[in-house]
Short mmCIF file of C-alpha atoms and ligand atoms in Angstrom, two decimals:
data_model
loop_
_atom_site.label_atom_id
_atom_site.label_comp_id
_atom_site.label_asym_id
_atom_site.label_seq_id
_atom_site.Cartn_x
_atom_site.Cartn_y
_atom_site.Cartn_z
CA MET A 1 102.42 121.67 114.55
CA ASN A 2 104.92 120.08 112.21
CA ARG A 3 105.71 116.52 113.32
CA SER A 4 108.48 114.64 111.52
CA TYR A 5 108.66 110.94 110.78
CA ASN A 6 111.37 109.69 113.11
CA PHE A 7 113.12 106.54 111.83
CA SER A 8 115.46 106.31 114.84
CA ALA A 9 116.33 102.88 116.27
CA GLY A 10 115.38 104.16 119.73
CA PRO A 11 114.31 106.20 121.54
CA ALA A 12 111.72 106.18 118.81
CA MET A 13 108.44 107.74 117.73
CA LEU A 14 105.50 107.61 120.10
CA PRO A 15 101.86 107.59 118.99
CA LEU A 16 100.62 111.17 118.65
CA VAL A 17 97.46 110.43 120.65
CA VAL A 18 99.61 109.20 123.53
CA LEU A 19 101.72 112.37 123.53
CA ALA A 20 98.60 114.54 123.33
CA ARG A 21 97.02 112.71 126.26
CA ALA A 22 100.19 113.14 128.35
CA GLN A 23 100.22 116.83 127.47
CA LYS A 24 96.60 117.18 128.54
CA GLU A 25 97.22 115.43 131.85
CA LEU A 26 100.64 116.90 132.53
CA LEU A 27 99.59 119.50 135.08
CA GLU A 28 96.80 117.55 136.67
CA TRP A 29 96.78 113.77 136.57
CA ASN A 30 95.40 112.94 140.00
CA ALA A 31 94.29 115.06 142.97
CA GLY A 32 95.69 118.24 141.44
CA MET A 33 99.14 116.77 140.83
CA SER A 34 101.14 115.67 137.82
CA VAL A 35 101.99 111.95 137.69
CA MET A 36 105.60 113.08 138.14
CA GLU A 37 104.76 114.48 141.56
CA VAL A 38 102.86 111.64 143.20
CA SER A 39 104.23 108.95 145.51
CA HIS A 40 105.09 105.70 143.78
CA ARG A 41 103.50 103.93 146.75
CA GLY A 42 100.26 105.92 146.72
CA ALA A 43 96.96 104.35 145.65
CA ALA A 44 96.76 106.22 142.32
CA PHE A 45 100.20 105.13 141.17
CA MET A 46 99.73 101.57 142.43
CA ALA A 47 96.56 101.39 140.30
CA LEU A 48 98.63 102.50 137.30
CA VAL A 49 101.19 99.76 138.01
CA ALA A 50 98.42 97.16 138.20
CA SER A 51 96.80 98.39 134.97
CA CYS A 52 100.12 98.32 133.14
CA GLU A 53 100.72 94.70 134.10
CA GLU A 54 97.15 93.74 133.25
CA ARG A 55 97.38 95.30 129.78
CA LEU A 56 100.70 93.61 129.08
CA ARG A 57 99.29 90.26 130.20
CA LEU A 58 96.30 90.77 127.94
CA LEU A 59 98.34 91.78 124.89
CA LEU A 60 100.88 88.95 125.21
CA ARG A 61 98.51 86.38 126.81
CA ILE A 62 101.03 85.91 129.60
CA PRO A 63 100.12 82.82 131.66
CA ALA A 64 99.67 83.07 135.45
CA ASN A 65 102.91 81.16 136.14
CA TYR A 66 104.98 84.04 134.75
CA LYS A 67 105.93 87.17 136.70
CA VAL A 68 106.00 90.53 134.97
CA LEU A 69 108.65 92.98 136.18
CA PHE A 70 109.37 96.58 135.21
CA MET A 71 113.04 97.17 135.88
CA GLN A 72 115.67 99.89 135.39
CA GLY A 73 119.10 100.01 133.78
CA GLY A 74 117.90 99.12 130.29
CA ALA A 75 118.43 95.84 128.52
CA SER A 76 122.11 96.37 129.31
CA ALA A 77 121.44 95.75 133.01
CA GLN A 78 119.66 92.52 132.03
CA PHE A 79 122.83 91.33 130.28
CA ALA A 80 124.18 90.93 133.85
CA ALA A 81 120.90 90.20 135.64
CA VAL A 82 120.13 87.15 133.49
CA PRO A 83 123.25 85.11 134.38
CA LEU A 84 123.23 86.40 137.97
CA ASN A 85 119.64 85.25 138.49
CA LEU A 86 119.49 82.09 136.39
CA LEU A 87 122.87 80.36 136.64
CA GLY A 88 122.04 78.68 139.97
CA ASP A 89 124.41 75.81 140.63
CA ARG A 90 125.30 75.37 136.94
CA LYS A 91 128.49 76.76 135.44
CA THR A 92 127.73 77.11 131.74
CA VAL A 93 125.32 79.13 129.63
CA ASP A 94 124.69 78.91 125.85
CA TYR A 95 124.43 81.99 123.60
CA ILE A 96 123.71 82.39 119.89
CA ASP A 97 125.74 85.20 118.33
CA THR A 98 123.76 87.00 115.65
CA GLY A 99 125.24 90.49 115.93
CA VAL A 100 126.24 93.43 118.06
CA TRP A 101 123.59 93.02 120.76
CA SER A 102 124.22 89.28 121.17
CA GLN A 103 127.91 90.07 121.59
CA LYS A 104 127.22 92.66 124.28
CA ALA A 105 125.08 90.11 126.13
CA ILE A 106 127.84 87.50 125.74
CA SER A 107 130.64 89.69 127.05
CA GLU A 108 128.64 90.72 130.11
CA ALA A 109 127.64 87.10 130.84
CA ARG A 110 131.32 86.09 130.68
CA ARG A 111 131.85 88.00 133.93
CA TYR A 112 129.62 85.50 135.74
CA ALA A 113 129.56 82.24 133.79
CA ASN A 114 131.32 80.04 131.25
CA VAL A 115 129.74 81.16 128.00
CA ASN A 116 129.47 78.65 125.19
CA VAL A 117 128.80 80.46 121.92
CA ALA A 118 126.74 77.65 120.42
CA ALA A 119 126.59 79.26 116.96
CA SER A 120 127.69 82.48 115.33
CA ALA A 121 126.67 84.31 112.16
CA LYS A 122 130.10 85.93 111.97
CA GLU A 123 131.18 84.07 108.84
CA ALA A 124 128.05 85.28 107.07
CA ASN A 125 128.91 88.83 108.13
CA TYR A 126 125.85 88.81 110.43
CA THR A 127 123.34 88.77 107.59
CA THR A 128 121.52 85.63 108.76
CA VAL A 129 120.70 83.36 111.72
CA PRO A 130 122.71 80.10 111.88
CA LEU A 131 120.48 77.06 111.28
CA GLN A 132 119.33 75.42 114.49
CA SER A 133 120.64 72.04 113.26
CA ALA A 134 124.20 73.47 113.42
CA TRP A 135 123.97 74.84 116.98
CA LYS A 136 126.46 73.20 119.36
CA LEU A 137 124.59 73.38 122.64
CA SER A 138 126.34 72.27 125.81
CA ALA A 139 124.87 69.42 127.79
CA ASP A 140 124.37 71.23 131.06
CA ALA A 141 123.78 74.93 130.30
CA ALA A 142 121.50 76.84 132.67
CA TYR A 143 119.83 78.49 129.67
CA LEU A 144 120.13 79.34 125.98
CA HIS A 145 120.13 83.06 125.10
CA ILE A 146 118.99 84.45 121.75
CA THR A 147 118.50 87.97 120.37
CA PRO A 148 115.32 87.70 118.27
CA ASN A 149 115.86 91.04 116.55
CA GLU A 150 119.35 92.45 116.00
CA THR A 151 118.64 96.17 115.90
CA ILE A 152 121.90 97.12 114.18
CA GLN A 153 122.21 94.34 111.60
CA GLY A 154 118.45 94.21 110.87
CA VAL A 155 118.24 90.43 111.31
CA GLU A 156 115.14 88.88 112.90
CA TYR A 157 114.09 85.35 113.82
CA HIS A 158 110.64 84.77 112.32
CA GLN A 159 110.41 81.44 114.13
CA PHE A 160 111.91 80.44 117.43
CA PRO A 161 114.05 77.39 118.14
CA GLN A 162 112.00 74.34 118.98
CA GLY A 163 112.32 70.74 119.93
CA PHE A 164 114.67 70.88 122.88
CA ASP A 165 114.05 71.08 126.59
CA ARG A 166 116.12 74.03 127.60
CA VAL A 167 115.33 77.32 129.27
CA LEU A 168 115.14 79.81 126.42
CA VAL A 169 115.99 83.44 127.23
CA ALA A 170 115.39 86.22 124.71
CA ASP A 171 116.44 89.85 124.44
CA MET A 172 113.37 91.18 122.64
CA SER A 173 114.29 94.85 123.03
CA SER A 174 113.54 95.81 119.45
CA THR A 175 110.68 93.42 118.69
CA LEU A 176 108.51 92.94 121.79
CA LEU A 177 104.88 93.99 121.12
CA SER A 178 105.43 94.32 117.37
CA ARG A 179 103.66 90.97 116.80
CA PRO A 180 102.20 88.12 118.86
CA VAL A 181 104.67 85.82 120.61
CA ASP A 182 104.05 82.55 122.44
CA VAL A 183 105.45 83.41 125.86
CA THR A 184 105.32 79.76 126.96
CA GLN A 185 108.24 78.96 124.62
CA PHE A 186 110.46 81.10 126.83
CA GLY A 187 111.78 80.92 130.38
CA LEU A 188 112.52 84.63 130.31
CA ILE A 189 111.93 87.55 127.94
CA TYR A 190 113.34 91.02 128.45
CA ALA A 191 113.08 94.26 126.50
CA GLY A 192 113.91 97.92 126.97
CA VAL A 193 110.74 99.92 126.30
CA GLN A 194 112.21 102.74 124.18
CA LYS A 195 111.39 101.22 120.80
CA ASN A 196 107.87 99.84 120.64
CA ILE A 197 106.58 100.53 124.12
CA GLY A 198 107.42 103.98 125.47
CA PRO A 199 110.17 106.51 126.19
CA ALA A 200 113.52 105.23 127.54
CA GLY A 201 113.71 104.31 131.22
CA LEU A 202 112.06 100.95 131.91
CA THR A 203 112.82 97.37 130.96
CA ILE A 204 110.12 94.72 130.85
CA VAL A 205 111.09 91.29 132.22
CA ILE A 206 108.72 88.34 131.88
CA VAL A 207 110.03 85.39 133.86
CA ARG A 208 108.65 81.92 134.58
CA GLU A 209 108.13 81.45 138.31
CA ASP A 210 110.17 78.26 138.64
CA LEU A 211 113.27 80.23 137.58
CA LEU A 212 113.08 82.53 140.60
CA ASN A 213 115.00 82.04 143.86
CA LYS A 214 118.23 80.92 142.22
CA ALA A 215 120.07 84.25 142.23
CA SER A 216 123.74 84.29 143.14
CA ALA A 217 124.42 85.88 146.54
CA LEU A 218 126.37 88.59 144.73
CA THR A 219 123.34 89.78 142.73
CA PRO A 220 122.67 93.46 143.44
CA SER A 221 119.24 93.65 145.12
CA ILE A 222 117.96 96.02 142.44
CA LEU A 223 118.65 93.34 139.79
CA ASN A 224 117.30 90.43 141.79
CA TYR A 225 114.06 89.13 140.23
CA SER A 226 113.10 87.29 143.41
CA LEU A 227 113.21 90.56 145.38
CA GLN A 228 111.50 92.64 142.70
CA ALA A 229 108.62 90.21 142.05
CA PRO A 230 106.94 90.37 145.49
CA GLU A 231 107.48 94.16 145.56
CA HIS A 232 105.66 94.67 142.22
CA SER A 233 108.96 96.09 140.89
CA LEU A 234 108.82 98.86 143.50
CA TYR A 235 111.94 97.78 145.33
CA ASN A 236 113.21 101.36 144.92
CA THR A 237 111.83 104.57 143.39
CA PRO A 238 110.94 103.83 139.77
CA PRO A 239 110.77 106.32 136.84
CA THR A 240 107.10 107.09 137.47
CA PHE A 241 106.52 109.29 134.42
CA ILE A 242 107.94 106.64 132.07
CA TRP A 243 105.71 104.00 133.66
CA TYR A 244 102.71 106.26 133.05
CA MET A 245 103.73 106.67 129.38
CA VAL A 246 104.17 102.91 128.95
CA ASN A 247 100.67 102.41 130.35
CA LEU A 248 99.28 104.84 127.76
CA VAL A 249 101.12 103.09 124.92
CA LEU A 250 99.76 99.73 126.08
CA GLU A 251 96.24 101.19 126.13
CA TRP A 252 96.81 102.44 122.57
CA LEU A 253 98.00 98.98 121.47
CA VAL A 254 94.85 97.39 122.90
CA GLU A 255 92.75 99.99 121.04
CA GLN A 256 94.57 99.21 117.77
CA GLY A 257 93.28 95.64 118.06
CA GLY A 258 96.25 94.08 119.88
CA LEU A 259 99.35 92.40 118.56
CA ALA A 260 97.83 90.49 115.63
CA ALA A 261 96.61 93.82 114.24
CA MET A 262 100.03 95.43 114.88
CA ALA A 263 101.75 92.51 113.15
CA ALA A 264 99.64 92.96 110.03
CA VAL A 265 100.52 96.66 109.81
CA ASN A 266 104.20 96.05 110.64
CA GLU A 267 104.52 93.34 108.01
CA ARG A 268 102.92 95.62 105.39
CA LYS A 269 105.28 98.49 106.25
CA ALA A 270 108.39 96.31 106.09
CA THR A 271 107.33 94.52 102.90
CA ALA A 272 106.67 97.85 101.14
CA LEU A 273 110.14 99.14 102.00
CA TYR A 274 111.95 95.87 101.12
CA ASP A 275 110.06 95.74 97.81
CA ALA A 276 111.16 99.29 97.02
CA ILE A 277 114.78 98.42 97.87
CA ASP A 278 114.78 95.12 95.93
CA SER A 279 113.19 96.62 92.83
CA SER A 280 115.91 99.25 92.52
CA ALA A 281 119.55 98.88 91.50
CA PHE A 282 120.38 102.01 93.50
CA TYR A 283 119.43 100.69 96.96
CA LYS A 284 120.55 97.44 98.54
CA ASN A 285 119.84 95.33 101.64
CA THR A 286 122.09 92.28 102.03
CA VAL A 287 120.25 90.41 104.80
CA ASP A 288 119.14 86.83 104.05
CA LYS A 289 115.51 87.21 102.95
CA ALA A 290 114.29 84.60 105.44
CA TYR A 291 115.62 86.69 108.33
CA ARG A 292 114.97 90.26 107.32
CA SER A 293 113.77 92.35 110.23
CA TRP A 294 110.33 93.98 110.21
CA MET A 295 111.60 96.57 112.64
CA ASN A 296 115.04 97.77 111.48
CA ILE A 297 115.85 97.93 107.78
CA PRO A 298 119.43 98.82 106.88
CA PHE A 299 120.18 99.74 103.28
CA THR A 300 123.04 101.22 101.28
CA LEU A 301 123.14 103.49 98.24
CA ALA A 302 124.95 102.38 95.08
CA GLN A 303 127.13 105.47 95.46
CA ASP A 304 128.05 105.89 99.12
CA LYS A 305 129.44 109.34 98.40
CA ARG A 306 125.79 110.42 98.23
CA ASP A 307 125.00 109.26 101.81
CA GLY A 308 125.37 112.74 103.29
CA LEU A 309 123.20 114.32 100.63
CA PHE A 310 120.53 111.62 101.05
CA LEU A 311 120.31 112.32 104.79
CA GLU A 312 120.32 116.08 104.33
CA GLU A 313 117.54 116.04 101.74
CA ALA A 314 115.51 113.50 103.72
CA GLU A 315 115.58 115.75 106.78
CA LYS A 316 114.35 118.68 104.72
CA VAL A 317 111.15 116.74 104.02
CA GLY A 318 110.72 115.56 107.62
CA LEU A 319 112.26 112.07 107.33
CA MET A 320 114.58 112.04 110.33
CA ASN A 321 117.34 109.85 111.76
CA LEU A 322 117.93 107.59 108.76
CA LYS A 323 121.69 107.39 109.25
CA GLY A 324 122.85 103.79 109.63
CA HIS A 325 124.76 102.57 112.66
CA ARG A 326 128.46 103.38 112.32
CA MET A 327 129.37 99.67 112.35
CA VAL A 328 127.19 98.90 109.33
CA GLY A 329 127.23 102.24 107.50
CA GLY A 330 124.67 103.44 104.96
CA MET A 331 121.10 104.02 106.11
CA ARG A 332 118.73 102.36 108.53
CA ALA A 333 114.98 102.87 108.75
CA SER A 334 113.40 101.69 112.00
CA LEU A 335 109.69 101.01 111.59
CA TYR A 336 108.41 100.45 115.11
CA ASN A 337 104.72 100.32 116.07
CA ALA A 338 104.24 104.10 116.21
CA MET A 339 105.62 104.71 112.70
CA PRO A 340 102.50 105.28 110.55
CA GLU A 341 102.21 103.56 107.16
CA GLU A 342 102.15 107.03 105.65
CA GLY A 343 105.68 107.65 107.02
CA VAL A 344 106.96 104.56 105.18
CA HIS A 345 105.20 105.58 101.94
CA ASN A 346 106.72 109.05 102.22
CA LEU A 347 110.16 107.49 102.67
CA ILE A 348 109.68 105.24 99.63
CA GLY A 349 108.51 108.21 97.55
CA PHE A 350 111.55 110.21 98.63
CA MET A 351 113.91 107.30 97.81
CA GLN A 352 112.45 106.93 94.32
CA ASP A 353 112.73 110.65 93.69
CA PHE A 354 116.33 110.71 94.96
CA GLU A 355 117.21 107.80 92.66
CA ARG A 356 115.66 109.59 89.66
CA ARG A 357 117.79 112.64 90.35
CA TYR A 358 121.10 110.99 91.29
CA GLY A 359 120.90 107.31 90.25
N1 PMP B 1 119.48 94.81 123.04
C1 PMP B 1 118.99 95.25 121.87
C2 PMP B 1 118.49 94.25 120.86
C3 PMP B 1 118.97 96.63 121.60
O1 PMP B 1 118.49 97.08 120.44
C4 PMP B 1 119.45 97.54 122.57
C5 PMP B 1 119.41 99.03 122.37
N2 PMP B 1 119.52 99.49 121.11
C6 PMP B 1 119.97 97.02 123.76
C7 PMP B 1 119.95 95.66 123.97
C8 PMP B 1 120.52 97.92 124.83
O2 PMP B 1 119.46 98.53 125.44
P1 PMP B 1 119.59 99.66 126.54
O3 PMP B 1 120.20 100.84 125.87
O4 PMP B 1 118.16 99.85 126.94
O5 PMP B 1 120.44 99.13 127.63
#
């Protein structure tokens, strides 16, 4: 076996032990059937659904007054589901624009609500988060939406806005389960699972109970939290195999010591790579140091004509998918939970060697 280190922004690496376990159980998971072949309403699968929720509640210390949903359609479906479910009898919603994913959330919300962009990092070329003191919140917004980790720009909030009584909604797609988070600061958290939590196909939604039962009559049933919650997210046929994989990843996270332990490893990985970038004149990351992401680290080479060669040589030594997003250019290394520290050290070693040869 020759496994690469996959630095993709998602779908991303999965822990090897999780893949091996799935391989072992693939033909026979329960009663002589693969998990892909069982009914989603049968006892065995329902037990899996319950275990998945329990593990997530344990990892994130989710209080009893929050519902946990496993939905479909990715975080992109939540861009519509959030305003459809939470607007109620208000007209306005507040959004903070910190990059590409905030903008996608904003343009989808505009179909259903008046969107007030309370602050934007556009003038800083999306290399920072606007200071909370400069946010122009509207008086009567149904909620305030933030994107705690901008996967493309590599900008992350390391603290969340505080000191105002407003329903805070967060798209945590590329950060959820990478570190502890105080769920009680939020009215709603959502995240696609394909970065830190599993293969693509499910979206976790954690929503405070008092925000249910406000959905617009036009909300598609499949996106309606108040219909999904009493059905344990089994309103229709879910991607059962993905759910099974998510449950295995959650088990692995518990075994690793939970989110505080993951945070320590993730901070070490990110710090090592930023230190390597900052100590070289050949590599550069322009994100404001206070907001540099632990998960997605974009960087450029001093000579961008070498980008193609960098990627080609990296792949030859098993360092895959380092090409930056086309909107930002250069490189991007995504260091989600399943990326071992060794993968980051190999990348740093390769970068130093490349610089010696071409810098
Ligand atoms: N939000 C963020 C922060 C993301 O990184 C992504 C995916 N890269 C999305 C939303 C969209 O997710 P999906 O493809 O699951 O709809």
